Amino acid sequence: MFSISNALRRLGVGCFAAAAFLSVAKASPMPETSPLEVRAAAGDRLVFCHFMIGIVGDRTSASDYDDDMRRAKDAGIDAFALNIGVDGYTDQQLGYAYDSAAKNGMKVFISFDFNWWSPGDAGGVGRKIAQYAGKPAQLVVDGRVFASSFAGDGLDVDAMRSAAGSNVYFVPNFHPGQSSPDKIDGALNWMGWDSNGNNKAPSNGHTVTVADGDNSYQSWLGTKKYMAPVSPWFFTHFGPEVSYSKNWVFPGGSLIFDRWNQVLQKRFPMLEIVTWNDYGESHYVGPLKSPHYDDGNSKWVNDMPHDGWLDLSKPFIAAYKAGANSINAYIKKDKIIYWYRRTLRTLDCDSTDTTAGRPANNNSGNYFMGRPDGWQTMDDVVYVVSFLTQPGTITVQSGGQSKTENAPSGAHIFTVPAGVGQQKFSLTRSGNTVLSGTSLMDIANVCPCGIYNFNAYVGTLPSGFNDPLQPHGLASLTVGLHVSTCEAKPSLGTNPPVTNPPGGGTPTTTTSPGGQHPTTTTSSTKPPVTSPPGGGRTLSPKMLAPLL
């Protein structure tokens, strides 16, 4: 379990100092947040979110971007990083995005995806920046047009700026040891997940943490701006039915909560949330209903909203922008956010999975047959985050087991062993029920659509808005499946029945934060894109080597 006081102790703050800090945090008013113009002028405390243009080529007007812009702005995001390849519709969609951002009080900037752009085309990159530099919604930092990238080591930055006709404020995803930081204003670190240093989950006792990446970049950049990643999850499961086959997972778990608390302590000058709408890699925090093509990801994305992770991020974003160390002052209403996988990791789906025993092109080294590479790093638990205005008692029933947590006021996280069956949550105070609800997603002992699905289902109390995939986002759901029981339509709330595990009684565990011992009682069409959306962003071992 985790609370802010525990985090302070881990950072070396003593018990009395932690108590004093929390007392002040509760009593003090919220620090004032500087307007974007002030923060942008200094290049300080800026919050961005990566937005994939490559999967939204079916949008027909600026209004198709309005909901994304409004939701992002409401969460406190300052600007979308518009990831572009070289698709024929790129300029049309950039125009729509810039116009919608201007209408909705958001900022945007171009992020060049160098899986499709060439580092040798500095002139083309610069001309594209110049094309949109004068738009009202263009982000300007330190009085200069802002741009970024995914990869791009080796780009001639001077030539890019010359072609752009201005001194572009450039914060690309260059890598320590692969490029010099001399010509850039800062750099983005894409690796928001713990890894083995070779673009896969930690293995053989070798772990490169996200914090290791922070340290590597900051040491390399010196006094230049570091754009830190914040990401909740990573799972991808493309089989031989597509040309960009890949199948692995990074450990997610409590990552997003832990990372936001780390951000508040480290006070990075810039952040990029990875991502708004990369459904193919399962790290989306934007809505499922946001219009997009289906590159095949709907097999593991249908019925799996992540909107609760954006809800979780909102008070952290506010605290970060204000320079606060705690989000307690930003919690105005009781809220519970929970997430878990819809099946246990030991469920055997080999006979029907799209990858099991089915070879595919593996030139990338990212394709594994069967369970995704790294599956052993995923725990079978339900993660529960509480934002409480006062202490309360949270009870979680996961299948045939139950846990009761005495949660403090403020932000707190705990886990419950995942059980097959319904997932129920409640918050009580002094015997009165404050919040209560049953998740629309059961944990099942049936392989969903026959596949290994290691994506996360995210829910909230109070419940969030209805967020189904739209028809274009479901178009490829049945392509490549080896079962006939799945239809290309939303089905949340109609989970198949499950067989309750044996055991009889329901164990209930009651715990209190702070290390006390628990007491136990009984109680079909491919999108017309030139790049696989989300599928092309692969970090090579060469790129990752400086982080080892």
Coordinates of C-alpha atoms in Angstrom, one line a residue:
M1 CA 0.0 0.0 0.0
F2 CA 1.1 3.6 -0.6
S3 CA 0.3 6.9 0.9
I4 CA 1.9 10.3 0.6
S5 CA 3.4 9.9 4.1
N6 CA 4.9 6.6 3.1
A7 CA 6.4 8.3 0.1
L8 CA 8.0 11.0 2.2
R9 CA 9.5 8.5 4.5
R10 CA 11.0 6.7 1.5
L11 CA 12.5 9.9 0.4
G12 CA 14.2 10.3 3.8
V13 CA 11.8 12.6 5.5
G14 CA 11.4 11.6 9.2
C15 CA 8.1 10.8 10.9
F16 CA 7.7 14.1 12.6
A17 CA 8.7 16.1 9.5
A18 CA 6.2 14.0 7.4
A19 CA 3.4 14.6 9.9
A20 CA 4.2 18.3 9.9
F21 CA 4.3 18.4 6.1
L22 CA 0.9 16.7 5.9
S23 CA -0.6 19.0 8.5
V24 CA 0.6 22.0 6.5
A25 CA -0.6 20.5 3.2
K26 CA -4.1 20.0 4.6
A27 CA -4.3 23.4 6.2
S28 CA -2.7 25.5 3.4
P29 CA -4.6 26.8 0.5
M30 CA -3.7 25.6 -3.0
P31 CA -0.6 27.2 -4.4
E32 CA -1.4 29.4 -7.3
T33 CA -0.7 28.0 -10.8
S34 CA 0.9 30.4 -13.2
P35 CA -0.8 30.8 -16.6
L36 CA 0.5 28.9 -19.5
E37 CA 2.0 32.0 -21.1
V38 CA 4.1 32.6 -17.9
R39 CA 5.2 29.0 -17.7
A40 CA 5.9 28.7 -21.4
A41 CA 8.0 31.9 -21.4
A42 CA 10.3 30.2 -18.8
G43 CA 9.9 26.7 -20.2
D44 CA 8.9 25.5 -16.8
R45 CA 6.2 23.0 -15.5
L46 CA 4.7 22.3 -18.9
V47 CA 2.4 19.3 -19.4
F48 CA 2.0 17.7 -22.9
C49 CA 0.3 14.6 -24.1
H50 CA 1.3 12.5 -27.2
F51 CA -1.5 12.3 -29.8
M52 CA -1.3 9.9 -32.8
I53 CA -2.4 11.6 -36.0
G54 CA -1.6 8.4 -37.9
I55 CA -4.9 6.7 -36.8
V56 CA -7.3 9.6 -37.2
G57 CA -7.3 10.0 -41.0
D58 CA -11.0 9.5 -41.2
R59 CA -11.8 12.7 -39.3
T60 CA -13.7 15.2 -41.6
S61 CA -13.6 18.5 -39.7
A62 CA -12.0 20.4 -36.9
S63 CA -15.1 19.6 -34.8
D64 CA -14.0 16.0 -34.7
Y65 CA -11.1 17.1 -32.5
D66 CA -13.2 19.3 -30.1
D67 CA -14.0 16.6 -27.5
D68 CA -10.3 15.6 -27.3
M69 CA -9.2 19.2 -26.9
R70 CA -11.8 19.9 -24.2
R71 CA -11.1 16.8 -22.2
A72 CA -7.4 17.4 -22.3
K73 CA -7.7 21.0 -21.3
D74 CA -10.1 20.1 -18.4
A75 CA -7.4 17.7 -17.1
G76 CA -4.8 20.4 -17.2
I77 CA -2.9 19.3 -20.2
D78 CA -1.2 22.4 -21.9
A79 CA -0.7 21.0 -25.4
F80 CA -1.0 18.0 -27.6
A81 CA 2.2 16.7 -29.2
L82 CA 0.8 15.8 -32.7
N83 CA 2.8 12.7 -33.8
I84 CA 3.0 12.7 -37.6
G85 CA 4.3 10.4 -40.2
V86 CA 4.2 11.0 -44.0
D87 CA 0.6 10.0 -44.7
G88 CA -1.3 11.7 -47.4
Y89 CA -3.9 13.1 -45.0
T90 CA -1.4 14.5 -42.5
D91 CA -1.8 18.1 -43.5
Q92 CA -5.5 18.0 -43.6
Q93 CA -5.6 16.5 -40.1
L94 CA -3.0 18.9 -38.8
G95 CA -5.1 21.7 -40.0
Y96 CA -8.2 20.4 -38.3
A97 CA -6.2 19.8 -35.0
Y98 CA -4.7 23.3 -35.0
D99 CA -8.1 24.9 -35.7
S100 CA -9.9 22.9 -33.0
A101 CA -7.1 23.7 -30.5
A102 CA -7.5 27.4 -31.2
K103 CA -11.3 27.2 -30.8
N104 CA -11.0 25.4 -27.5
G105 CA -8.2 27.3 -25.8
M106 CA -5.5 24.5 -26.3
K107 CA -2.1 24.5 -27.7
V108 CA -0.5 22.0 -30.1
F109 CA 2.9 21.3 -31.7
I110 CA 4.3 18.9 -34.2
S111 CA 6.2 15.7 -33.1
F112 CA 8.0 14.2 -36.0
D113 CA 7.9 10.4 -36.0
F114 CA 11.3 9.3 -37.4
N115 CA 10.1 5.8 -38.1
W116 CA 8.7 7.6 -41.2
W117 CA 10.6 10.9 -41.5
S118 CA 14.3 10.7 -42.3
P119 CA 17.0 12.3 -40.1
G120 CA 18.5 13.2 -43.5
D121 CA 15.5 15.4 -44.4
A122 CA 16.2 18.3 -42.1
G123 CA 14.9 20.7 -44.7
G124 CA 11.5 18.9 -44.9
V125 CA 11.2 18.9 -41.1
G126 CA 12.0 22.6 -41.0
R127 CA 9.5 23.5 -43.8
K128 CA 6.7 21.5 -42.1
I129 CA 7.3 23.4 -38.8
A130 CA 7.2 26.7 -40.8
Q131 CA 4.0 25.7 -42.4
Y132 CA 2.2 25.7 -39.0
A133 CA 4.3 28.2 -37.1
G134 CA 1.9 31.1 -37.5
K135 CA -1.2 29.2 -36.4
P136 CA -2.9 30.7 -33.3
A137 CA -2.7 27.3 -31.5
Q138 CA 1.0 26.8 -32.1
L139 CA 2.8 26.3 -28.8
V140 CA 5.5 29.0 -28.3
V141 CA 8.1 28.5 -25.6
D142 CA 10.6 31.2 -24.7
G143 CA 9.2 33.2 -27.5
R144 CA 10.0 30.5 -30.1
V145 CA 8.0 28.0 -32.0
F146 CA 8.1 24.6 -30.2
A147 CA 8.6 21.2 -31.9
S148 CA 9.5 17.7 -30.8
S149 CA 10.0 14.2 -32.2
F150 CA 10.0 10.4 -31.7
A151 CA 13.6 9.3 -32.3
G152 CA 15.5 11.3 -34.9
D153 CA 19.1 11.1 -33.7
G154 CA 21.4 12.4 -36.4
L155 CA 19.1 15.2 -37.6
D156 CA 21.0 18.4 -38.6
V157 CA 19.3 20.8 -36.2
D158 CA 21.0 23.9 -37.8
A159 CA 19.7 22.9 -41.2
M160 CA 16.2 22.3 -39.8
R161 CA 16.1 25.7 -38.2
S162 CA 17.4 27.3 -41.3
A163 CA 14.6 25.7 -43.3
A164 CA 12.0 26.7 -40.7
G165 CA 13.2 30.3 -40.9
S166 CA 13.3 30.7 -37.2
N167 CA 15.1 29.6 -34.1
V168 CA 12.8 26.6 -33.3
Y169 CA 12.7 25.6 -29.6
F170 CA 13.5 21.9 -30.3
V171 CA 13.0 19.2 -27.7
P172 CA 13.4 15.9 -29.7
N173 CA 13.5 12.3 -28.5
F174 CA 17.3 12.2 -29.1
H175 CA 19.2 9.7 -26.9
P176 CA 22.2 10.1 -24.6
G177 CA 25.3 8.8 -26.4
Q178 CA 23.7 8.9 -29.8
S179 CA 23.5 12.6 -30.3
S180 CA 25.1 15.7 -28.9
P181 CA 22.8 18.0 -26.8
D182 CA 24.6 21.1 -28.0
K183 CA 22.2 22.2 -30.7
I184 CA 18.9 21.2 -29.0
D185 CA 17.0 23.0 -26.2
G186 CA 16.1 19.8 -24.4
A187 CA 15.1 16.2 -24.9
L188 CA 12.2 13.9 -24.5
N189 CA 12.7 10.5 -22.8
W190 CA 10.1 8.1 -24.3
M191 CA 10.8 5.2 -22.0
G192 CA 8.1 5.5 -19.4
W193 CA 8.2 1.9 -18.3
D194 CA 10.7 -0.3 -16.4
S195 CA 12.6 -2.5 -18.9
N196 CA 15.6 -4.8 -19.4
G197 CA 17.4 -2.0 -21.3
N198 CA 16.6 -3.8 -24.6
N199 CA 13.0 -2.6 -25.1
K200 CA 11.4 -5.5 -23.3
A201 CA 10.2 -6.2 -19.7
P202 CA 12.8 -6.6 -17.0
S203 CA 14.4 -10.1 -17.2
N204 CA 17.2 -12.2 -15.7
G205 CA 17.5 -9.8 -12.8
H206 CA 18.2 -6.9 -15.1
T207 CA 16.0 -3.8 -14.6
V208 CA 16.4 -0.4 -16.0
T209 CA 13.9 1.8 -14.1
V210 CA 12.1 4.9 -15.4
A211 CA 14.1 6.8 -12.8
D212 CA 17.3 5.4 -14.3
G213 CA 16.3 6.9 -17.6
D214 CA 15.6 10.2 -15.8
N215 CA 19.0 10.2 -14.4
S216 CA 20.7 9.3 -17.7
Y217 CA 18.9 12.1 -19.6
Q218 CA 19.4 14.7 -17.0
S219 CA 23.1 14.0 -16.7
W220 CA 23.5 14.1 -20.5
L221 CA 21.5 17.3 -20.8
G222 CA 23.1 19.3 -18.0
T223 CA 21.2 22.5 -17.7
K224 CA 19.0 22.0 -20.7
K225 CA 15.3 21.1 -20.4
Y226 CA 14.3 17.5 -19.7
M227 CA 10.9 16.3 -20.8
A228 CA 10.0 13.4 -18.6
P229 CA 7.6 10.6 -19.6
V230 CA 4.5 9.6 -17.7
S231 CA 2.7 6.5 -18.9
P232 CA 0.2 4.1 -17.3
W233 CA 0.7 0.8 -19.1
F234 CA 2.1 -1.0 -22.1
F235 CA 0.7 -4.1 -23.9
T236 CA 0.6 -4.9 -27.6
H237 CA -0.6 -8.1 -29.3
F238 CA -0.5 -7.9 -33.0
G239 CA -0.3 -11.3 -34.7
P240 CA 0.5 -12.6 -38.2
E241 CA -2.8 -11.0 -39.4
V242 CA -0.9 -7.7 -39.8
S243 CA 2.5 -6.8 -41.2
Y244 CA 3.7 -5.2 -38.0
S245 CA 3.4 -8.2 -35.7
K246 CA 4.6 -7.6 -32.1
N247 CA 3.6 -9.1 -28.8
W248 CA 5.0 -7.9 -25.4
V249 CA 4.2 -6.2 -22.2
F250 CA 6.1 -3.8 -19.9
P251 CA 5.2 -4.1 -16.2
G252 CA 2.3 -1.6 -15.5
G253 CA 0.9 -2.3 -12.1
S254 CA 0.8 0.9 -9.9
L255 CA 3.1 2.7 -12.4
I256 CA 0.9 5.7 -13.1
F257 CA 0.3 6.5 -9.4
D258 CA 3.9 5.9 -8.4
R259 CA 5.2 8.0 -11.4
W260 CA 3.0 11.0 -10.6
N261 CA 4.2 11.0 -7.0
Q262 CA 7.8 10.8 -8.3
V263 CA 7.1 13.7 -10.6
L264 CA 6.0 15.9 -7.7
Q265 CA 9.2 15.2 -5.9
K266 CA 11.6 15.6 -8.8
R267 CA 9.9 18.7 -10.3
F268 CA 10.9 18.1 -13.9
P269 CA 10.5 21.2 -16.2
M270 CA 8.4 19.4 -18.8
L271 CA 6.3 16.3 -18.9
E272 CA 4.8 14.2 -21.8
I273 CA 1.9 11.8 -21.0
V274 CA 2.4 8.7 -23.2
T275 CA -0.2 8.7 -24.8
W276 CA -3.7 10.1 -25.5
N277 CA -4.7 7.6 -28.2
D278 CA -2.2 4.9 -28.9
Y279 CA -4.6 2.1 -28.5
G280 CA -2.3 -0.4 -30.1
E281 CA 0.2 -0.2 -27.2
S282 CA -2.6 0.1 -24.6
H283 CA -1.1 3.3 -23.0
Y284 CA -4.0 5.6 -24.0
V285 CA -5.6 7.9 -21.4
G286 CA -8.1 9.4 -23.9
P287 CA -11.5 8.1 -24.6
L288 CA -12.2 4.9 -26.7
K289 CA -14.9 6.9 -28.5
S290 CA -12.4 9.4 -29.8
P291 CA -12.7 8.9 -33.6
H292 CA -9.9 6.6 -35.0
Y293 CA -9.3 3.7 -37.4
D294 CA -8.8 0.2 -36.1
D295 CA -5.3 -1.1 -36.9
G296 CA -6.2 -4.4 -35.2
N297 CA -6.0 -3.2 -31.6
S298 CA -9.7 -3.5 -31.0
K299 CA -9.1 -7.2 -30.1
W300 CA -7.7 -6.1 -26.8
V301 CA -9.1 -2.5 -26.5
N302 CA -12.8 -3.1 -27.0
D303 CA -14.7 -2.6 -23.7
M304 CA -11.4 -1.5 -22.0
P305 CA -11.7 2.2 -21.1
H306 CA -8.8 4.1 -19.5
D307 CA -10.6 7.3 -18.7
G308 CA -10.1 6.8 -15.0
W309 CA -6.4 7.2 -15.5
L310 CA -7.0 10.7 -16.8
D311 CA -9.2 11.4 -13.8
L312 CA -6.3 10.1 -11.6
S313 CA -3.8 12.4 -13.4
K314 CA -5.9 15.6 -13.0
P315 CA -5.0 16.6 -9.4
F316 CA -1.4 15.5 -10.0
I317 CA -1.2 17.8 -13.0
A318 CA -2.6 20.7 -11.0
A319 CA -0.2 20.1 -8.1
Y320 CA 2.8 19.8 -10.5
K321 CA 2.0 23.0 -12.3
A322 CA 1.7 24.8 -9.0
G323 CA 5.0 23.4 -7.7
A324 CA 3.3 21.5 -4.8
N325 CA 4.6 18.3 -3.3
S326 CA 1.2 16.8 -2.5
I327 CA -2.2 16.6 -4.2
N328 CA -4.2 16.7 -1.0
A329 CA -5.2 20.4 -1.5
Y330 CA -6.6 19.4 -4.9
I331 CA -8.9 16.7 -3.8
K332 CA -12.3 18.3 -3.5
K333 CA -14.5 15.2 -3.8
D334 CA -14.3 11.5 -2.8
K335 CA -13.2 9.4 -5.7
I336 CA -12.0 5.8 -6.2
I337 CA -10.1 4.7 -9.3
Y338 CA -9.4 1.0 -9.9
W339 CA -7.9 -1.1 -12.6
Y340 CA -7.1 -4.8 -13.3
R341 CA -6.7 -7.2 -16.1
R342 CA -9.8 -9.1 -17.2
T343 CA -8.2 -12.5 -16.9
L344 CA -5.6 -14.1 -14.6
R345 CA -2.2 -14.5 -16.1
T346 CA -2.2 -18.3 -15.9
L347 CA -5.3 -18.7 -18.1
D348 CA -4.3 -20.9 -21.0
C349 CA -5.4 -19.4 -24.4
D350 CA -2.9 -21.2 -26.6
S351 CA -5.5 -23.1 -28.6
T352 CA -7.3 -20.0 -29.8
D353 CA -4.9 -17.0 -29.4
T354 CA -3.9 -15.1 -32.6
T355 CA -0.2 -15.5 -31.8
A356 CA 0.2 -18.9 -30.1
G357 CA 2.0 -21.3 -32.4
R358 CA 1.6 -18.9 -35.3
P359 CA 4.8 -17.6 -36.8
A360 CA 5.0 -14.1 -38.2
N361 CA 7.6 -11.7 -39.6
N362 CA 10.0 -10.9 -36.7
N363 CA 12.6 -8.7 -38.3
S364 CA 11.9 -6.2 -35.5
G365 CA 12.6 -8.8 -32.8
N366 CA 9.3 -7.8 -31.1
Y367 CA 7.2 -10.8 -32.0
F368 CA 6.6 -13.6 -29.5
M369 CA 4.2 -16.5 -29.8
G370 CA 1.6 -17.1 -27.1
R371 CA 1.6 -15.1 -23.9
P372 CA 3.2 -11.7 -24.4
D373 CA 6.9 -11.4 -23.6
G374 CA 7.1 -10.1 -20.1
W375 CA 3.8 -11.6 -18.9
Q376 CA 5.5 -12.9 -15.7
T377 CA 6.0 -9.3 -14.5
M378 CA 2.3 -8.7 -14.3
D379 CA 0.7 -9.5 -10.9
D380 CA -2.8 -10.8 -10.5
V381 CA -4.2 -8.0 -8.4
V382 CA -6.7 -5.2 -8.4
Y383 CA -5.2 -1.8 -8.0
V384 CA -7.3 0.7 -6.0
V385 CA -6.5 4.4 -5.7
S386 CA -8.5 6.6 -3.3
F387 CA -8.8 10.4 -3.3
L388 CA -10.6 11.1 -0.1
T389 CA -11.6 14.3 1.6
Q390 CA -11.7 12.5 5.0
P391 CA -10.5 9.1 6.1
G392 CA -12.9 6.3 5.2
T393 CA -13.2 2.5 4.9
I394 CA -13.0 1.0 1.5
T395 CA -14.2 -2.6 0.9
V396 CA -13.3 -4.4 -2.3
Q397 CA -14.7 -7.8 -3.3
S398 CA -12.8 -9.5 -6.1
G399 CA -14.6 -12.7 -7.0
G400 CA -14.7 -14.9 -3.9
Q401 CA -12.4 -12.8 -1.8
S402 CA -12.8 -9.5 0.0
K403 CA -10.5 -6.8 1.5
T404 CA -11.3 -3.8 3.7
E405 CA -8.8 -0.9 3.8
N406 CA -8.8 1.9 6.3
A407 CA -7.8 4.6 3.9
P408 CA -6.5 8.0 5.0
S409 CA -7.6 11.4 3.6
G410 CA -5.7 12.4 0.5
A411 CA -4.2 10.1 -2.1
H412 CA -3.7 6.4 -1.2
I413 CA -3.1 3.2 -3.1
F414 CA -3.6 -0.5 -2.1
T415 CA -4.0 -3.8 -3.9
V416 CA -6.4 -6.7 -3.6
P417 CA -5.6 -10.2 -4.9
A418 CA -7.6 -10.6 -8.1
G419 CA -10.4 -13.2 -8.1
V420 CA -12.5 -14.6 -10.9
G421 CA -16.0 -13.1 -10.8
Q422 CA -17.5 -9.7 -10.1
Q423 CA -15.5 -6.8 -8.8
K424 CA -17.3 -4.7 -6.2
F425 CA -16.2 -1.5 -4.4
S426 CA -17.6 0.6 -1.6
L427 CA -16.6 3.5 0.6
T428 CA -18.1 4.0 4.0
R429 CA -17.7 6.4 6.9
S430 CA -19.2 5.9 10.4
G431 CA -21.3 3.0 9.0
N432 CA -22.8 5.1 6.2
T433 CA -22.2 4.3 2.6
V434 CA -20.6 7.1 0.6
L435 CA -19.8 5.4 -2.6
S436 CA -20.7 1.9 -3.9
G437 CA -20.7 0.1 -7.2
T438 CA -20.0 -3.0 -9.2
S439 CA -17.6 -2.9 -12.1
L440 CA -19.0 -3.5 -15.6
M441 CA -16.0 -5.8 -16.3
D442 CA -15.8 -9.2 -14.5
I443 CA -12.6 -11.1 -14.2
A444 CA -13.3 -14.2 -16.2
N445 CA -11.8 -17.6 -16.8
V446 CA -12.7 -17.4 -20.5
C447 CA -10.2 -16.1 -23.0
P448 CA -11.7 -12.9 -24.4
C449 CA -12.1 -13.2 -28.2
G450 CA -9.8 -16.3 -27.7
I451 CA -6.7 -14.2 -27.1
Y452 CA -4.3 -13.3 -24.4
N453 CA -5.4 -9.9 -23.3
F454 CA -3.1 -8.1 -20.9
N455 CA -4.6 -4.7 -21.3
A456 CA -6.1 -3.0 -18.2
Y457 CA -9.7 -2.2 -17.5
V458 CA -10.0 1.1 -15.6
G459 CA -13.1 2.1 -13.7
T460 CA -14.2 4.7 -11.1
L461 CA -16.6 5.5 -8.3
P462 CA -18.6 7.6 -9.0
S463 CA -18.9 5.9 -12.4
G464 CA -17.6 7.8 -15.5
F465 CA -19.2 8.4 -18.8
N466 CA -20.3 5.8 -21.3
D467 CA -17.2 5.3 -23.6
P468 CA -17.7 2.7 -26.4
L469 CA -15.5 2.2 -29.4
Q470 CA -17.1 3.6 -32.5
P471 CA -17.7 1.6 -35.7
H472 CA -14.4 2.6 -37.4
G473 CA -12.6 1.7 -34.2
L474 CA -14.0 -1.8 -34.4
A475 CA -13.5 -2.5 -38.1
S476 CA -10.7 -5.1 -37.7
L477 CA -11.8 -6.8 -34.5
T478 CA -12.6 -10.2 -36.1
V479 CA -9.7 -10.2 -38.6
G480 CA -7.4 -13.0 -37.6
L481 CA -9.5 -14.4 -34.7
H482 CA -9.7 -18.1 -34.3
V483 CA -13.0 -18.1 -32.5
S484 CA -16.5 -17.2 -33.8
T485 CA -17.9 -16.0 -30.5
C486 CA -16.8 -12.3 -30.8
E487 CA -18.6 -9.6 -32.6
A488 CA -17.3 -6.2 -33.7
K489 CA -19.4 -4.2 -31.2
P490 CA -19.1 -2.9 -27.6
S491 CA -20.3 -5.5 -25.1
L492 CA -19.3 -4.0 -21.7
G493 CA -21.6 -5.3 -18.9
T494 CA -22.4 -8.6 -20.7
N495 CA -19.5 -10.6 -19.5
P496 CA -19.8 -14.4 -19.8
P497 CA -20.6 -16.3 -16.6
V498 CA -17.6 -17.7 -14.7
T499 CA -17.1 -20.7 -12.5
N500 CA -16.4 -19.6 -8.9
P501 CA -13.2 -21.2 -7.6
P502 CA -13.6 -23.7 -4.7
G503 CA -13.0 -22.6 -1.2
G504 CA -16.3 -21.9 0.4
G505 CA -15.7 -18.9 2.8
T506 CA -14.8 -15.4 1.7
P507 CA -11.6 -14.3 3.4
T508 CA -11.7 -10.6 4.4
T509 CA -8.5 -8.7 5.3
T510 CA -8.6 -5.4 7.1
T511 CA -5.5 -3.2 7.0
S512 CA -4.5 0.3 8.0
P513 CA -1.8 2.4 6.3
G514 CA 1.5 2.7 8.1
G515 CA 2.7 -0.8 8.4
Q516 CA 0.3 -2.3 10.9
H517 CA -0.2 -6.1 10.7
P518 CA -3.5 -7.0 9.0
T519 CA -6.2 -8.8 10.8
T520 CA -8.1 -11.5 9.0
T521 CA -11.7 -12.4 9.5
T522 CA -14.3 -14.4 7.4
S523 CA -16.7 -12.8 5.6
S524 CA -12.2 -6.0 -41.4
T525 CA -10.9 -3.3 -43.1
K526 CA -7.3 -2.1 -42.6
P527 CA -6.9 1.7 -42.0
P528 CA -5.5 3.5 -45.1
V529 CA -2.2 4.5 -43.4
T530 CA 1.3 4.1 -44.4
S531 CA 2.5 3.4 -40.9
P532 CA 1.2 0.9 -38.3
P533 CA -0.3 3.3 -35.7
G534 CA 1.6 2.8 -32.6
G535 CA 3.3 -0.2 -34.1
G536 CA 6.3 1.5 -35.6
R537 CA 7.7 3.1 -32.5
T538 CA 10.3 0.6 -31.5
L539 CA 13.4 1.7 -29.6
S540 CA 16.5 -0.2 -30.8
P541 CA 19.1 -1.6 -28.4
K542 CA 21.4 1.0 -29.7
M543 CA 19.0 3.8 -28.6
L544 CA 18.5 2.2 -25.2
A545 CA 22.2 1.4 -24.6
P546 CA 22.9 4.8 -22.9
L547 CA 20.2 4.0 -20.3
L548 CA 21.8 0.7 -19.2

